[in-house]
Amino acid sequence: MSSYELFYWPTIQGRGEFVRLALEDAGASYLDVARVKGERVLYPFIHGKRGLGPGVRAFAPPFLRAGKLVIAQTANILLFLGPPLGLVPAGEPARLAAHQLQLTIADLVVEAHDTHHPVGSGLYYEEQKPESLRRARDFVASRLPAFLGYFEGELRRRKRFILGARASYVDLSLFQVIEGLGYAFPNAMRRLARRIPRLLELRDRVANRPRIARYLASERRLPFNEEDLFRDYPELDSRGPR
Ligand SMILES: N[C@@H](CCC(=O)N[C@@H](CS)C(=O)NCC(=O)O)C(=O)O
């Protein structure tokens, strides 16, 4: 029996990946339910049609079942998993700081996603290309440097990891965000590189953690693709050879 069941789309990294990375780094036993049973297993629970458990229903995946508890919202799942997985420093101030950083990562993820879906998530990218171009230009010029500058500044104020000497789930999520942004905006990220040396070091440090390295090399790690949050649409990136 797995301790945790993750319910998430089986063909994308998406927001589920932030949870997968935490479970993998901790060596937790978990079942990635839809990867085993197919995505149809998620349908009854989308938009709260049914609850997986007796508590508050989830609006959208990812959600995690842990015994009788069913938890949705990526940052909320990580808030829950941090202490048992040993991926957050002890004490309320540190837990709240981790949650604050994770919610800021969630904001960045939404803005990165909205570069290819600025008008509506229910529309195809091809139906909103002019708006995407405008949105992506602003994202790359102003929002991306602002978010990454913020995380770089927080890293500068501490030791090896964003909350101090030990890795937390926030560091794993920052790894994922830097990887995703590098996939979607390689030119913009190359231009920003000298302004975010600590974030890039952190990305490598996380990638080299033994369990993460094994996970990344395994078939459990799905490749980035153009159904996902981070999409490789060269026209949305800064100009330059790719
Ligand atoms: N804020 C939520 C967002 C959840 C979300 O947007 N999930 C996406 C996949 S990454 C989804 O399946 N959305 C379906 C929908 O919103 O109808 C979280 O962080 O978990």
XYZ file of C-alpha atoms and ligand atoms in Angstrom:
262
model
C 0.000 0.000 0.000
C 1.358 3.426 -0.949
C 1.251 6.115 1.739
C 0.119 8.714 -0.777
C -1.992 8.736 -3.915
C -1.393 11.591 -6.349
C -4.226 12.394 -8.758
C -2.902 14.336 -11.716
C -2.906 14.359 -15.518
C -0.723 11.454 -16.670
C 0.864 13.007 -19.788
C 2.214 16.320 -18.503
C 4.528 17.527 -15.773
C 2.238 20.471 -15.045
C 1.518 21.421 -11.478
C 1.610 17.785 -10.433
C 5.362 17.851 -10.969
C 5.911 20.067 -7.935
C 4.293 17.344 -5.833
C 6.056 14.494 -7.650
C 9.451 16.122 -7.009
C 8.786 16.391 -3.275
C 7.604 12.775 -3.019
C 10.547 11.568 -5.112
C 13.163 13.562 -3.204
C 11.903 12.146 0.088
C 11.788 8.592 -1.264
C 8.112 8.433 -0.244
C 5.965 5.567 -1.408
C 3.245 6.964 -3.655
C 0.974 5.968 -6.468
C 0.629 8.332 -9.431
C -2.906 7.086 -9.903
C -3.775 8.276 -13.413
C -0.433 7.117 -14.784
C -1.370 3.608 -13.750
C -5.124 3.657 -14.393
C -5.453 6.293 -17.134
C -6.734 9.859 -17.007
C -10.401 8.792 -16.993
C -9.989 8.066 -13.315
C -9.790 11.854 -12.773
C -12.973 12.839 -14.631
C -15.539 12.244 -11.865
C -13.637 14.568 -9.538
C -13.028 17.577 -11.798
C -14.769 20.824 -10.782
C -16.057 19.205 -7.621
C -18.546 16.922 -9.399
C -17.702 14.284 -6.823
C -15.458 14.260 -3.796
C -12.668 11.732 -3.411
C -13.295 11.828 0.326
C -15.760 13.349 2.751
C -14.097 16.784 2.941
C -14.141 19.858 0.711
C -14.196 18.895 -2.969
C -11.340 19.789 -5.276
C -11.806 22.079 -8.264
C -8.885 20.826 -10.355
C -5.922 18.447 -10.168
C -3.454 17.970 -8.598
C -4.986 16.451 -5.511
C -3.423 14.122 -3.013
C -5.026 11.420 -0.902
C -3.324 10.586 2.375
C -5.470 8.189 4.385
C -8.776 9.939 4.952
C -7.464 13.355 3.903
C -7.851 14.633 0.354
C -5.954 17.850 -0.341
C -5.996 20.062 -3.437
C -4.092 23.181 -4.556
C -0.411 22.551 -5.231
C 0.925 24.912 -2.559
C -1.521 23.486 -0.026
C -0.446 19.922 -0.822
C 3.180 20.921 -0.275
C 2.293 22.744 2.947
C 0.845 19.433 4.125
C 3.696 17.232 2.847
C 6.595 19.427 3.998
C 6.871 18.207 7.615
C 6.334 14.438 7.099
C 8.700 14.416 4.116
C 11.334 16.446 6.013
C 11.222 19.119 3.326
C 10.592 22.240 5.389
C 12.430 23.630 8.423
C 10.653 23.204 11.776
C 8.481 25.937 13.249
C 5.565 28.045 12.127
C 7.579 31.016 10.773
C 9.567 28.724 8.459
C 6.456 26.834 7.328
C 4.691 30.091 6.530
C 7.774 31.443 4.738
C 7.902 28.278 2.618
C 4.204 28.596 1.837
C 4.620 32.268 0.915
C 7.447 31.420 -1.486
C 5.455 28.527 -2.948
C 2.440 30.762 -3.568
C 4.736 33.228 -5.325
C 5.982 30.365 -7.500
C 2.324 29.584 -8.241
C 1.825 33.195 -9.376
C 4.835 32.938 -11.675
C 3.531 29.637 -13.080
C 0.170 31.234 -13.910
C 1.878 34.129 -15.682
C 4.158 31.784 -17.651
C 1.104 29.719 -18.647
C -0.802 32.834 -19.646
C 1.839 33.764 -22.231
C 0.281 31.076 -24.450
C -3.256 31.342 -23.040
C -3.810 35.049 -22.313
C -7.480 35.124 -23.376
C -8.880 31.815 -22.161
C -7.658 28.439 -20.911
C -10.501 26.779 -22.808
C -9.298 28.120 -26.175
C -6.464 26.749 -28.301
C -3.209 28.696 -28.516
C -3.905 29.094 -32.238
C -7.057 31.064 -31.346
C -5.140 33.639 -29.301
C -1.812 34.099 -31.017
C -1.737 37.936 -31.334
C -2.677 38.331 -27.664
C -0.067 35.713 -26.747
C 2.628 37.698 -28.518
C 1.768 40.841 -26.598
C 1.535 39.018 -23.304
C 4.790 37.122 -23.835
C 6.670 40.294 -24.737
C 5.674 41.882 -21.453
C 6.335 38.668 -19.518
C 9.858 38.325 -20.869
C 10.724 42.011 -20.550
C 9.292 42.766 -17.150
C 7.603 39.989 -15.154
C 10.178 37.231 -15.661
C 13.121 39.378 -14.463
C 11.015 40.675 -11.557
C 10.063 37.204 -10.289
C 13.508 35.669 -10.794
C 15.202 38.740 -9.308
C 13.049 38.286 -6.221
C 13.988 34.611 -5.777
C 17.663 35.385 -6.490
C 17.556 38.058 -3.791
C 16.054 35.656 -1.271
C 18.757 33.092 -2.071
C 21.472 35.742 -1.626
C 20.206 36.420 1.882
C 20.592 32.808 2.986
C 22.893 29.825 2.652
C 22.775 27.065 0.088
C 18.997 26.792 -0.132
C 16.178 29.309 -0.110
C 15.236 28.725 3.524
C 18.736 28.058 4.833
C 21.253 25.246 4.905
C 18.861 22.394 4.070
C 16.745 21.768 1.005
C 13.013 22.387 1.203
C 10.158 21.669 -1.181
C 10.497 25.287 -2.343
C 13.992 24.557 -3.687
C 12.621 21.574 -5.611
C 9.905 23.788 -7.073
C 12.429 26.469 -8.032
C 14.393 23.774 -9.873
C 11.233 22.864 -11.782
C 10.429 26.472 -12.648
C 13.952 27.215 -13.903
C 13.890 24.042 -16.016
C 10.477 24.904 -17.420
C 11.382 28.494 -18.191
C 14.592 27.295 -19.853
C 12.489 25.018 -22.059
C 9.941 27.682 -22.971
C 12.147 30.785 -23.107
C 15.743 29.648 -23.765
C 16.839 32.963 -25.259
C 15.294 35.082 -22.526
C 16.796 32.820 -19.853
C 20.245 32.959 -21.493
C 20.082 36.745 -21.361
C 19.057 36.705 -17.724
C 21.660 34.118 -16.689
C 24.281 36.480 -15.307
C 21.649 38.148 -13.105
C 20.527 34.878 -11.498
C 23.731 32.914 -10.719
C 22.431 31.550 -7.412
C 19.195 30.286 -8.926
C 21.152 28.480 -11.640
C 23.471 26.948 -9.037
C 20.436 25.904 -7.015
C 18.913 24.286 -10.113
C 22.092 22.185 -10.541
C 22.314 21.380 -6.851
C 18.762 20.049 -6.862
C 19.286 18.110 -10.113
C 22.267 16.372 -8.475
C 20.447 15.240 -5.369
C 20.670 11.448 -5.663
C 16.940 10.665 -5.606
C 16.111 13.568 -7.922
C 18.881 12.542 -10.337
C 17.481 8.984 -10.394
C 13.960 10.307 -10.903
C 14.989 12.612 -13.754
C 16.692 9.704 -15.498
C 13.683 7.419 -15.056
C 10.605 6.964 -17.232
C 8.567 8.453 -14.399
C 9.846 11.918 -15.393
C 7.702 12.957 -18.332
C 9.288 15.133 -21.034
C 8.218 18.766 -21.431
C 5.697 19.083 -24.240
C 3.339 21.541 -25.919
C 0.287 20.452 -23.913
C 1.991 21.517 -20.726
C 2.380 24.700 -18.677
C 5.766 25.505 -20.206
C 5.618 25.338 -24.000
C 8.320 25.777 -26.582
C 6.794 28.344 -28.931
C 9.851 30.176 -30.360
C 7.762 33.191 -31.405
C 6.999 33.912 -27.736
C 10.662 33.834 -26.676
C 13.198 36.666 -27.056
C 14.720 36.812 -30.487
C 17.939 34.965 -31.272
C 19.199 31.616 -32.481
C 17.736 28.581 -30.703
N -4.211 26.747 -8.304
C -4.395 25.362 -8.625
C -4.591 25.245 -10.124
C -5.043 23.888 -10.559
C -5.094 23.792 -12.061
O -5.228 24.799 -12.773
N -4.982 22.565 -12.565
C -4.975 22.362 -13.989
C -3.894 21.426 -14.421
S -2.294 22.076 -13.985
C -6.308 21.744 -14.395
O -6.454 20.556 -14.490
N -7.279 22.622 -14.609
C -8.585 22.252 -15.044
C -9.541 23.415 -14.875
O -9.148 24.425 -14.290
O -10.666 23.280 -15.332
C -3.181 24.553 -8.122
O -2.104 25.139 -7.927
O -3.292 23.333 -7.905
